[in-house]
């Protein structure tokens, strides 16, 4: 039997069409987009097309898309780029306790440099309090950064409402949304949102690793993270990863095109897995929001009495691949800061597993997963 | 002679090799796990990244753990300069006036903060003098950053001598080797460098991936913060296929270094001889200590941009300066630093050859260039039309 890959929040399998395009562009349209000759113009055209595809999915302007080397860089550029640019306007930033390390660690660095940061707590489902946010926004608040879909528990923050609140309290405060886990997974339009910056990453949507983008609404300004050329309007210099960006554009186009069907499929797989485990009378606790409220592709469960890492390896022996937390820090087995923020008891913290789905998964796989989890949990709790 | 397509802009970027894309493909198709994942697919791609690190370490003569993968040469250069600056807070930096913008622009920024920057001049061949490096050193000098080979004129800098000097004076030394790697032997201990930047797409590898050598024991502050990848110096999910491609391309390039060099030197010689026959041509850069296959030539009374356009129409891809700045028509800062008159600098054309170029390509380019130069001179307001070209020899 083939592996059952349920770690799609870590990374996804690139679409075949995307791989073919990357190969073709790499071998044939290899010019440097900054070159003035035909090879350069050809490569520039490839970039333009990808930029158009991404902009179309986000319903934004093409000149508002800045390609980066991935989600981490996009988040760093959003946080530090605005902080350094607007430091004269104020030095206060707001985020949540359940952000990705690329946001949290960027903010820790800013704190060391004299910025002030407030970390909003979340309730037991991972939602922030709008009231609390409203109280925190002051005249010197330059940025609020909030993840759209949490990568570990799938909580969807009401970003539209959050944005309205921010602008109402302080129209000059910029709003960044880390959309790495929501881009092409949920349907939305940036055009109608009170959002100023939005990060996304290609390898989470069946595109290549090493490519991402930051959307910056016209009018918002940034200080670049690094210098050295005029690429991406000098906000992100360096020769563009042409083939990777082309792959990103196509992955976005394809993912967005099938978003509705995919979301429906993943929702139903998520429900089946959870319900199936309950039917086996397993001790299972759902972490995060109620199933129907959370993102379609993320399910976080605790199996009290079993060590998450041990269960992960027991499932791995059955060729089922899952995660204990977000991949970016799961190599160090530390309790997840997200689950801690939910107020989980130690038993639940230590036994949490994340199942994350893609459109490549199917019902048969889920049945097999239910079977193997049940077996593993039963035998592990006996020990 | 029929029209053909000739790519001679290898300093801007190079075609990806089939072998390289073949090595990358499995990591797109089946082995797409995240190296940070605990499960077997994660361990598998982790191994691929570490094996690539060993290959790069082997090629550069370093320990694998001294190699960090980045998003490209610009990022590598920025990590070193900004990373040192952030650690030290203030001090003196020595660089040259002919560096890539990825070094110069950061220095310009640091100079507005707590740093003094010395931009060393170069001689008419574009060469930095190690004695001038020595003279520039002050008790506050924290970093010397000199490129290994220049991207516009191809002049190879005396890195070893500067490295010895830096070691003697106990000053950190960075070389931007983006143009040199894949074309010259590059061993970090022979060169005596503490940091070395490289970029895969300059040696037939993929775009969007580079590497940085950081000598063991030297600490840099990261540009980006995030997860624990690349020992926190460069967080973010690793570009596994890109990293695999970089290592494969580097291994291929270093393995073929001597036949490649011979091939490129032969093409370079053929091209130079042909260019000089056109007349009124000056080859810029060092006559011998130059990257193999690299030619920067100025034709008097001719605009480089017009040459570029004319060549492009005939299927020849060349450059008039470094690609990153070729959108602007300012004369190149490198040629000006070498003491060229702005008019001559504006007339410069860069032809950089690669392993796939042939003698026929060279002849084709010469066949296009010769009448093109003549035609452009005829319409030039400055060209002394009354005199035949022969009379101008020695101008």
XYZ file of C-alpha atoms in Angstrom:
778
model
C 0.000 0.000 0.000
C 1.110 3.529 -0.691
C 1.731 6.075 2.016
C -1.213 8.054 3.296
C -0.010 11.613 3.510
C -1.951 13.656 6.052
C 0.651 16.340 6.666
C -0.506 18.841 4.050
C -0.162 21.833 6.346
C 3.584 21.145 6.424
C 3.873 20.880 2.696
C 1.889 19.517 -0.229
C 2.517 17.391 -3.265
C 3.095 19.641 -6.269
C 0.567 19.274 -9.096
C 1.931 17.364 -12.097
C 1.165 20.317 -14.389
C 3.154 22.546 -12.060
C 6.198 20.265 -12.165
C 6.000 20.072 -15.961
C 5.841 23.846 -16.203
C 8.787 24.318 -13.835
C 10.847 21.846 -15.870
C 9.935 23.528 -19.138
C 10.666 27.057 -17.906
C 13.911 25.968 -16.248
C 15.235 24.394 -19.417
C 13.842 26.793 -21.997
C 12.953 30.188 -20.553
C 16.102 30.442 -18.496
C 16.829 34.140 -19.102
C 17.302 36.712 -16.382
C 14.184 38.930 -16.340
C 16.386 41.999 -15.851
C 18.190 41.358 -19.149
C 17.171 43.558 -22.050
C 17.487 40.865 -24.732
C 14.905 38.355 -25.966
C 15.805 35.792 -23.320
C 15.262 38.398 -20.631
C 11.985 39.548 -22.136
C 10.791 35.950 -22.360
C 11.532 35.414 -18.655
C 9.910 38.731 -17.761
C 6.776 37.577 -19.579
C 6.713 34.401 -17.471
C 6.860 36.514 -14.314
C 4.116 38.791 -15.545
C 1.814 35.876 -16.200
C 2.405 34.394 -12.735
C 1.850 37.770 -11.126
C -1.426 38.036 -12.994
C -2.544 34.584 -11.796
C -1.789 35.349 -8.148
C -3.406 38.768 -8.373
C -6.501 37.193 -9.922
C -6.883 34.717 -7.085
C -6.471 37.478 -4.507
C -8.579 39.887 -6.596
C -5.887 42.503 -6.241
C -3.693 44.600 -8.479
C -0.750 42.894 -10.203
C 1.593 45.633 -9.029
C 0.664 44.790 -5.453
C 2.271 41.331 -5.568
C 5.878 40.970 -4.401
C 7.461 37.559 -4.856
C 9.659 36.237 -2.053
C 11.474 33.003 -1.244
C 8.516 31.765 0.792
C 6.058 32.418 3.580
C 8.711 33.011 6.226
C 10.346 35.728 4.168
C 6.980 37.270 3.271
C 6.074 37.422 6.963
C 9.453 38.885 7.900
C 9.122 41.487 5.160
C 5.619 42.395 6.316
C 6.565 42.766 9.979
C 10.032 44.306 9.815
C 9.360 46.135 6.572
C 6.459 48.083 8.070
C 8.049 48.469 11.516
C 11.210 50.048 10.093
C 9.315 52.114 7.568
C 6.808 53.571 10.007
C 8.936 53.724 13.166
C 8.603 57.512 13.300
C 4.824 57.177 13.368
C 4.905 54.796 16.320
C 6.587 51.752 17.777
C 3.648 49.663 18.881
C 2.597 46.404 17.204
C -0.094 43.875 18.017
C -0.292 40.184 17.226
C -1.729 37.010 18.720
C -0.245 34.319 20.903
C -0.805 31.661 18.226
C 1.145 33.041 15.274
C 3.708 31.172 13.205
C 7.326 31.414 14.502
C 8.241 33.652 11.531
C 5.871 36.283 12.943
C 6.606 35.760 16.627
C 10.381 35.650 16.250
C 10.381 38.737 14.006
C 8.452 40.562 16.700
C 10.781 39.347 19.467
C 13.625 40.884 17.523
C 11.742 44.168 17.153
C 11.112 44.187 20.909
C 14.852 43.937 21.492
C 15.232 46.963 19.247
C 12.837 49.083 21.259
C 9.441 48.317 19.732
C 6.509 47.369 21.973
C 4.435 44.326 21.109
C 1.152 43.117 22.554
C 0.265 39.445 22.167
C -3.467 38.856 22.168
C -4.558 35.781 24.058
C -7.052 33.374 22.453
C -9.964 31.436 23.891
C -10.122 27.650 24.039
C -11.093 27.522 20.363
C -8.247 29.764 19.253
C -10.247 32.945 18.642
C -9.029 36.363 19.702
C -11.278 38.834 21.457
C -12.238 41.790 19.276
C -12.991 43.825 22.340
C -9.521 43.232 23.737
C -7.984 44.106 20.361
C -9.959 47.328 20.228
C -8.631 48.325 23.635
C -5.045 47.714 22.600
C -5.040 49.864 19.457
C -3.524 53.249 20.203
C -2.362 56.245 18.212
C 1.155 54.824 17.979
C 0.035 51.351 16.836
C 1.628 50.887 13.429
C 0.756 47.271 12.683
C -1.597 44.476 13.644
C -0.584 41.032 12.352
C -2.963 38.106 12.627
C -2.974 34.691 11.010
C -6.024 33.990 8.931
C -6.055 30.235 9.449
C -3.964 28.861 12.267
C -1.554 26.229 10.984
C -1.970 23.886 13.934
C -5.649 23.990 14.851
C -7.329 25.544 11.804
C -9.104 28.390 13.579
C -10.286 30.984 11.058
C -10.060 34.490 12.485
C -12.742 36.954 11.378
C -10.220 39.079 9.512
C -12.777 41.263 7.790
C -14.294 42.297 11.114
C -10.835 42.651 12.651
C -9.755 44.906 9.813
C -12.813 47.112 10.162
C -12.218 47.443 13.873
C -8.567 48.360 13.362
C -9.343 51.038 10.787
C -12.116 52.411 12.944
C -9.789 52.743 15.942
C -6.801 54.042 14.011
C -6.996 54.491 10.232
C -3.209 54.716 10.077
C -2.633 51.296 11.634
C -1.722 48.757 8.975
C -3.223 45.279 9.038
C -1.185 42.250 7.988
C -2.802 38.879 7.491
C -0.604 35.787 7.433
C -2.525 33.865 4.809
C -0.078 31.004 4.314
C -2.685 28.468 5.472
C -5.735 30.170 3.971
C -4.576 31.088 0.465
C -6.513 28.927 -2.003
C -8.024 26.963 0.907
C -10.752 29.503 1.630
C -12.549 31.727 -0.809
C -12.141 35.463 -0.257
C -11.260 38.674 -2.026
C -8.666 41.114 -0.780
C -10.297 43.851 -2.821
C -13.168 44.144 -0.389
C -11.164 43.657 2.794
C -9.696 46.281 5.087
C -6.332 44.485 4.898
C -3.013 46.085 3.884
C -0.622 43.153 3.680
C -1.139 39.449 3.020
C 1.449 36.631 2.968
C 1.176 33.386 1.036
C 3.392 30.458 0.119
C 3.492 28.190 -2.941
C 4.346 24.847 -1.370
C 1.206 24.858 0.756
C -0.983 24.914 -2.367
C 0.695 22.196 -4.473
C 3.335 24.571 -5.804
C 7.111 24.452 -5.368
C 9.086 25.086 -2.198
C 11.189 28.240 -2.086
C 8.538 30.638 -3.440
C 6.028 32.872 -1.746
C 4.529 36.303 -2.077
C 3.607 39.315 -0.065
C 0.636 41.326 -1.227
C 0.975 45.002 -0.312
C -1.969 47.272 -0.882
C -1.178 50.330 -2.965
C -0.261 53.136 -0.591
C 1.382 51.006 2.083
C 5.175 51.298 2.107
C 7.962 48.968 3.190
C 11.637 49.024 4.048
C 13.158 46.039 2.237
C 14.838 43.251 4.207
C 17.752 43.301 1.833
C 19.287 45.383 -0.906
C 20.993 44.898 -4.191
C 18.845 45.476 -7.253
C 15.639 46.826 -8.665
C 13.719 43.557 -8.720
C 10.200 43.511 -7.238
C 10.241 47.308 -7.251
C 13.425 47.151 -5.118
C 11.470 45.762 -2.176
C 12.814 42.283 -2.784
C 16.002 42.389 -4.863
C 17.845 39.425 -6.338
C 17.372 37.507 -9.591
C 13.816 36.202 -9.607
C 13.188 32.476 -9.231
C 11.433 32.493 -12.610
C 10.553 28.801 -12.833
C 9.456 28.645 -9.199
C 7.308 31.745 -9.583
C 5.727 30.290 -12.735
C 4.962 27.128 -10.753
C 3.431 29.241 -8.002
C 1.199 31.052 -10.475
C -0.067 27.841 -12.008
C -0.556 26.150 -8.625
C -2.617 29.134 -7.469
C -4.699 29.098 -10.628
C -5.391 25.368 -10.355
C -5.958 25.377 -6.576
C -8.278 28.358 -6.718
C -10.162 26.793 -9.621
C -10.999 23.702 -7.639
C -11.190 25.398 -4.229
C -14.913 24.781 -3.686
C -14.802 21.061 -4.500
C -11.557 20.603 -2.580
C -12.923 22.350 0.500
C -16.038 20.205 0.414
C -13.981 17.023 0.057
C -11.549 17.946 2.825
C -14.362 18.977 5.146
C -16.030 15.653 4.665
C -12.775 13.730 5.184
C -12.134 15.701 8.352
C -15.631 14.912 9.641
C -15.310 11.233 8.728
C -12.001 10.902 10.517
C -13.224 12.548 13.693
C -16.589 10.778 13.705
C -14.948 7.466 12.862
C -12.622 7.731 15.838
C -15.508 8.644 18.142
C -17.412 5.618 16.850
C -14.503 3.441 17.932
C -15.054 4.721 21.488
C -11.560 6.188 21.580
C -10.719 8.881 24.069
C -10.327 11.733 21.593
C -10.379 15.452 22.222
C -10.824 17.987 19.455
C -8.436 20.941 19.748
C -9.512 24.188 18.188
C -12.877 25.326 16.880
C -15.922 23.112 16.223
C -15.418 21.016 13.074
C -17.737 23.024 10.835
C -16.133 26.332 11.847
C -12.493 25.424 11.297
C -10.486 25.415 8.081
C -11.376 22.449 5.864
C -7.887 20.967 5.814
C -6.795 20.958 9.458
C -7.843 18.638 12.278
C -6.003 18.661 15.595
C -6.800 15.880 18.040
C -5.494 14.790 21.412
C -5.427 11.170 22.511
C -5.063 11.478 26.294
C -2.875 8.760 27.733
C -0.763 8.355 24.607
C 2.356 10.298 23.686
C 1.796 12.177 20.429
C 5.265 11.446 19.140
C 4.950 7.733 19.906
C 1.608 7.598 18.142
C 3.097 9.460 15.175
C 5.778 6.795 14.782
C 3.304 3.954 15.310
C 1.218 5.391 12.454
C 4.318 5.910 10.380
C 4.941 2.161 10.552
C 1.556 1.790 8.876
C 2.677 4.341 6.261
C 0.445 7.067 7.644
C 2.186 10.422 7.829
C 0.946 13.053 10.270
C 2.433 15.790 12.412
C 2.716 16.624 16.098
C 2.666 20.359 15.641
C 3.797 22.701 12.939
C 6.699 21.229 11.003
C 8.857 24.309 11.488
C 9.550 23.519 15.081
C 8.446 19.950 15.398
C 12.008 18.688 15.325
C 12.380 19.901 18.846
C 9.722 18.076 20.806
C 8.469 21.021 22.799
C 4.810 21.491 23.605
C 3.193 23.634 20.948
C 2.753 27.296 21.875
C -0.581 27.256 20.062
C -2.022 24.411 22.100
C -0.642 25.978 25.270
C -2.414 29.216 24.388
C -5.688 27.269 24.190
C -5.136 26.272 27.808
C -4.845 22.541 27.139
C -4.031 20.235 30.011
C -0.676 18.512 29.932
C -2.227 15.162 28.960
C -3.789 16.732 25.900
C -0.716 18.794 25.070
C 1.538 15.763 24.969
C -0.848 13.603 22.980
C -1.854 16.019 20.215
C -1.593 15.088 16.554
C -2.355 17.228 13.532
C -4.055 15.681 10.534
C -4.008 17.918 7.488
C -5.706 17.075 4.229
C -5.442 17.832 0.546
C -7.513 17.013 -2.511
C -5.218 14.024 -3.132
C -6.693 12.266 -0.086
C -9.745 10.023 -0.296
C -12.321 8.293 1.861
C -10.654 4.896 1.644
C -7.502 6.350 3.148
C -9.477 7.810 6.022
C -11.038 4.427 6.797
C -7.608 2.889 6.942
C -6.361 5.735 9.167
C -9.272 5.245 11.583
C -8.461 1.553 11.778
C -4.752 2.063 12.431
C -5.213 4.847 14.944
C -7.643 2.709 16.874
C -5.220 -0.212 16.908
C -2.275 1.964 17.859
C -4.051 3.887 20.591
C -5.417 0.686 22.100
C -2.042 -1.015 22.154
C -0.185 2.076 23.333
C -2.581 2.827 26.186
C -2.176 -0.773 27.354
C 1.541 -0.177 27.963
C 25.086 32.850 -42.691
C 21.606 31.937 -41.481
C 20.074 33.456 -38.391
C 20.690 31.599 -35.179
C 20.030 32.089 -31.497
C 23.161 32.630 -29.478
C 23.025 33.131 -25.746
C 26.105 35.004 -24.548
C 24.916 36.463 -21.292
C 26.097 33.790 -18.862
C 27.108 36.335 -16.245
C 23.441 37.332 -15.981
C 22.219 33.755 -15.750
C 22.912 30.350 -17.274
C 20.702 27.650 -18.782
C 19.755 24.888 -16.374
C 21.447 21.593 -17.239
C 19.358 18.520 -18.000
C 21.280 16.507 -15.388
C 20.386 19.110 -12.791
C 16.658 19.128 -13.480
C 16.776 15.300 -13.468
C 18.317 15.382 -10.004
C 15.656 17.848 -8.837
C 12.619 16.107 -10.292
C 12.163 13.303 -7.719
C 11.901 15.989 -5.040
C 9.017 17.588 -6.910
C 7.268 14.345 -7.829
C 7.445 11.840 -4.972
C 9.835 13.060 -2.336
C 8.090 16.272 -1.421
C 8.112 15.969 2.379
C 9.032 18.900 4.599
C 12.544 18.300 5.995
C 11.340 19.494 9.382
C 8.652 16.807 9.583
C 9.309 14.014 12.063
C 8.051 11.238 9.798
C 9.942 9.225 7.192
C 9.194 11.615 4.309
C 10.620 14.451 6.362
C 13.706 12.422 7.259
C 14.175 11.538 3.597
C 14.222 15.150 2.405
C 16.311 16.122 5.441
C 18.885 13.601 4.237
C 18.755 15.062 0.736
C 19.438 18.551 2.107
C 22.303 17.274 4.266
C 23.788 15.315 1.393
C 23.677 18.484 -0.731
C 25.414 20.321 2.102
C 28.201 17.726 2.113
C 28.631 18.066 -1.658
C 28.909 21.843 -1.450
C 31.290 21.567 1.492
C 33.431 19.160 -0.498
C 33.501 21.467 -3.521
C 34.515 24.470 -1.414
C 36.845 22.570 0.893
C 34.802 23.361 3.980
C 33.001 21.376 6.624
C 29.374 20.661 5.680
C 28.113 22.527 8.735
C 29.823 25.677 7.495
C 27.444 25.782 4.503
C 24.071 27.526 4.733
C 21.497 27.470 1.953
C 19.813 30.758 1.066
C 17.472 32.201 -1.551
C 20.333 33.399 -3.777
C 23.503 35.442 -4.055
C 21.901 38.745 -3.128
C 20.503 37.246 0.047
C 23.835 35.577 0.917
C 25.665 38.893 0.567
C 23.048 40.664 2.647
C 23.188 38.040 5.405
C 26.934 38.605 5.797
C 26.967 42.394 5.690
C 23.811 42.999 7.682
C 24.580 40.054 9.952
C 27.966 41.456 10.954
C 26.569 44.955 11.244
C 23.817 43.810 13.551
C 26.248 41.889 15.745
C 28.826 44.687 15.977
C 26.561 47.751 15.942
C 29.334 50.035 14.695
C 32.739 49.937 13.088
C 34.602 50.232 9.815
C 34.039 48.194 6.662
C 36.399 47.953 3.724
C 35.007 47.116 0.314
C 35.752 48.058 -3.285
C 34.120 50.506 -5.631
C 33.320 47.724 -8.126
C 31.217 45.399 -5.981
C 27.766 44.158 -6.972
C 24.881 46.312 -5.763
C 24.017 43.594 -3.263
C 27.173 44.670 -1.405
C 27.376 48.363 -2.312
C 23.767 49.185 -1.478
C 24.014 47.535 1.942
C 27.243 49.417 2.642
C 25.600 52.674 1.627
C 22.828 51.943 4.133
C 25.236 50.959 6.888
C 27.133 54.192 6.308
C 24.031 56.117 7.369
C 24.063 54.148 10.638
C 27.051 53.548 12.856
C 29.481 52.407 10.167
C 32.287 53.990 8.210
C 32.843 52.470 4.800
C 35.975 52.649 2.676
C 35.382 52.023 -1.020
C 38.753 51.045 -2.424
C 39.608 52.252 -5.901
C 40.691 49.880 -8.650
C 43.322 50.213 -11.348
C 42.500 50.519 -15.037
C 42.046 46.739 -15.239
C 39.510 46.746 -12.431
C 41.932 45.258 -9.921
C 42.000 45.988 -6.191
C 45.478 46.475 -4.771
C 46.076 44.442 -1.562
C 48.444 47.158 -0.356
C 45.551 49.587 -0.430
C 43.479 47.153 1.585
C 46.265 47.069 4.161
C 46.506 50.839 4.271
C 42.752 51.184 4.742
C 42.671 48.957 7.821
C 41.992 50.811 11.060
C 41.668 49.497 14.625
C 37.900 49.703 14.119
C 37.764 47.597 10.928
C 35.236 44.777 11.412
C 34.909 43.414 7.888
C 36.591 43.355 4.502
C 34.303 42.452 1.591
C 35.895 42.089 -1.843
C 34.364 40.164 -4.710
C 36.296 37.248 -6.163
C 35.609 38.137 -9.785
C 33.807 41.165 -11.124
C 30.477 40.602 -12.879
C 30.976 43.304 -15.514
C 34.592 43.052 -16.589
C 35.475 39.637 -15.180
C 38.669 40.751 -13.432
C 39.796 38.205 -10.853
C 40.776 39.844 -7.593
C 43.808 38.920 -5.464
C 41.614 37.229 -2.854
C 44.363 35.004 -1.470
C 46.618 37.954 -0.703
C 43.793 39.897 0.881
C 42.839 36.759 2.806
C 46.362 36.419 4.201
C 46.281 40.031 5.199
C 42.880 39.717 6.865
C 44.071 36.702 8.828
C 47.229 38.466 9.922
C 45.235 41.435 11.137
C 42.480 39.224 12.553
C 39.729 40.878 10.516
C 36.741 39.003 9.089
C 36.866 38.633 5.307
C 33.965 38.065 2.940
C 34.146 37.376 -0.746
C 31.202 37.594 -3.112
C 32.123 34.630 -5.319
C 28.849 34.598 -7.269
C 30.657 34.989 -10.617
C 33.665 32.852 -9.729
C 32.103 29.645 -8.461
C 31.863 27.124 -11.262
C 34.535 28.899 -13.303
C 37.529 29.049 -10.957
C 38.857 26.740 -8.269
C 37.323 28.021 -5.044
C 38.648 26.562 -1.809
C 37.807 28.593 1.249
C 40.971 27.713 3.165
C 43.278 28.499 0.251
C 41.540 31.833 -0.151
C 41.556 32.567 3.561
C 37.975 33.783 3.628
C 35.537 33.695 6.532
C 32.443 34.116 4.358
C 31.786 33.243 0.730
C 28.572 33.845 -1.235
C 27.477 31.830 -4.244
C 24.410 31.516 -6.445
C 23.254 28.365 -8.253
C 21.867 29.983 -11.406
C 25.289 31.310 -12.346
C 26.639 27.772 -12.813
C 23.781 26.065 -14.652
C 21.781 25.458 -11.496
C 18.295 26.693 -10.621
C 17.331 30.271 -9.794
C 16.117 31.141 -6.327
C 18.770 29.252 -4.420
C 22.224 30.174 -3.203
C 24.603 29.270 -0.458
C 26.776 30.969 2.080
C 29.952 29.647 3.627
C 30.431 30.848 7.195
C 33.633 29.831 8.964
C 32.977 27.793 12.082
C 32.858 29.913 15.214
C 31.799 33.129 13.462
C 28.362 34.348 14.437
C 25.970 36.276 12.211
C 22.595 37.762 13.076
C 19.938 36.391 10.694
C 18.008 38.593 8.266
C 14.817 36.622 8.731
C 13.483 35.115 11.927
C 11.304 32.046 12.082
C 11.831 28.342 12.542
C 15.056 26.502 13.241
C 16.047 25.808 9.616
C 19.688 26.367 8.590
C 20.500 26.659 12.277
C 18.292 29.735 12.485
C 20.520 31.747 10.149
C 18.048 31.263 7.303
C 14.644 30.024 8.505
C 11.781 28.893 6.295
C 10.910 25.552 4.713
C 13.950 24.464 2.720
C 13.736 24.672 -1.071
C 14.628 20.984 -1.294
C 14.648 20.561 -5.100
C 16.543 23.837 -5.451
C 19.144 22.829 -2.881
C 19.578 19.427 -4.523
C 19.914 21.190 -7.894
C 22.520 23.615 -6.562
C 24.681 20.798 -5.235
C 24.344 18.764 -8.419
C 25.204 21.737 -10.639
C 28.199 22.616 -8.468
C 29.489 19.067 -8.470
C 29.168 18.897 -12.271
C 30.834 22.270 -12.774
C 33.758 21.534 -10.480
C 34.222 18.078 -11.978
C 34.492 19.587 -15.470
C 36.440 22.648 -14.485
C 39.558 22.078 -16.560
C 37.929 21.023 -19.871
C 35.390 23.792 -19.403
C 38.082 26.376 -18.786
C 40.021 25.257 -21.842
C 36.861 25.480 -23.960
C 35.961 28.934 -22.679
C 39.471 30.295 -23.000
C 39.594 29.142 -26.635
C 36.250 30.832 -27.387
C 37.351 33.960 -25.582
C 40.549 34.154 -27.634
C 38.683 33.662 -30.896
C 36.165 36.324 -29.948
C 38.769 38.853 -28.832
C 40.771 38.470 -32.006
C 37.660 38.983 -34.053
C 36.546 42.002 -32.034
C 39.878 43.727 -32.403
C 39.655 43.241 -36.167
C 36.461 45.317 -36.185
C 38.604 48.211 -35.041
C 38.113 50.962 -32.512
C 37.531 48.294 -29.931
C 39.010 48.123 -26.442
C 38.673 45.071 -24.251
C 37.991 46.166 -20.689
C 39.220 44.292 -17.659
C 42.438 42.520 -16.945
C 44.193 41.041 -20.018
C 45.004 37.737 -18.271
C 43.407 37.614 -14.821
C 39.908 37.463 -16.168
C 37.066 34.925 -15.897
C 37.275 32.407 -18.733
C 34.783 33.268 -21.455
C 34.192 36.779 -20.147
C 34.600 39.739 -22.495
C 33.698 43.354 -21.901
C 34.428 45.439 -24.952
C 33.962 49.126 -25.799
C 33.607 50.412 -29.352
C 34.279 54.078 -29.757
C 31.463 56.241 -31.133
C 28.920 53.507 -30.451
C 26.277 53.269 -27.725
C 26.219 49.949 -25.888
C 22.413 49.982 -25.800
C 22.197 50.319 -29.583
C 24.607 47.427 -30.001
C 22.531 45.342 -27.656
C 19.366 46.061 -29.584
C 21.008 45.307 -32.921
C 22.425 42.039 -31.607
C 19.093 41.093 -30.099
C 17.396 41.531 -33.486
C 19.885 39.022 -34.887
C 19.250 36.525 -32.098
C 22.269 37.322 -29.978
C 21.623 37.738 -26.252
C 24.312 39.907 -24.678
C 24.452 42.630 -22.078
C 25.666 46.171 -21.706
C 26.355 45.965 -18.010
C 25.212 43.787 -15.178
C 21.640 42.631 -15.698
C 20.455 44.060 -12.406
C 21.146 47.585 -13.548
C 20.769 47.257 -17.285
C 17.351 48.880 -17.104
C 19.175 52.132 -16.414
C 21.314 53.950 -18.932
C 23.761 55.366 -16.405
C 27.281 54.314 -17.317
C 28.446 51.357 -15.267
C 29.981 52.208 -11.897
C 32.589 49.537 -12.532
C 33.856 51.010 -15.801
C 33.861 54.508 -14.346
C 35.869 53.265 -11.356
C 38.396 51.858 -13.825
C 38.823 55.357 -15.188
C 36.963 54.964 -18.462
C 35.428 58.095 -19.916
C 31.626 58.060 -19.544
C 31.219 57.959 -23.365
C 33.454 54.914 -23.623
C 31.747 53.286 -20.656
C 28.375 53.807 -22.353
C 29.694 52.045 -25.419
C 30.530 48.861 -23.583
C 29.185 45.466 -24.463
C 29.445 42.357 -22.288
C 29.709 38.972 -23.980
C 29.895 36.140 -21.479
C 30.187 32.643 -22.824
C 29.129 29.319 -21.388
C 29.889 25.667 -21.827
C 27.241 25.235 -24.542
C 28.632 28.004 -26.781
C 30.654 26.965 -29.822
C 33.193 28.463 -32.211
C 30.327 28.828 -34.705
C 28.456 30.933 -32.136
C 31.492 33.180 -31.820
C 31.802 33.556 -35.588
C 28.109 34.309 -35.893
C 28.314 37.043 -33.246
C 31.345 38.563 -34.964
C 29.535 38.385 -38.289
C 26.645 40.357 -36.830
C 28.744 42.806 -34.830
C 31.088 43.975 -37.523
C 28.511 45.533 -39.893
C 26.437 46.659 -36.920
C 29.271 48.691 -35.438
C 29.982 50.248 -38.833
C 26.349 51.145 -39.360
C 26.023 52.679 -35.896
C 29.157 54.717 -36.403
C 27.815 56.033 -39.665
C 24.794 57.498 -37.897
C 26.814 58.763 -34.924
C 27.075 62.529 -34.723
C 30.484 62.248 -33.118
C 32.081 59.854 -35.541
C 34.478 61.691 -37.874
C 32.659 60.656 -41.074
C 35.218 62.147 -43.424
C 37.935 59.810 -42.303
C 38.136 56.183 -43.099
C 38.263 53.884 -40.157
C 41.945 52.987 -40.790
C 42.924 56.529 -40.023
C 41.492 56.181 -36.577
C 43.710 53.366 -35.394
C 45.142 54.150 -32.053
C 42.313 56.481 -31.077
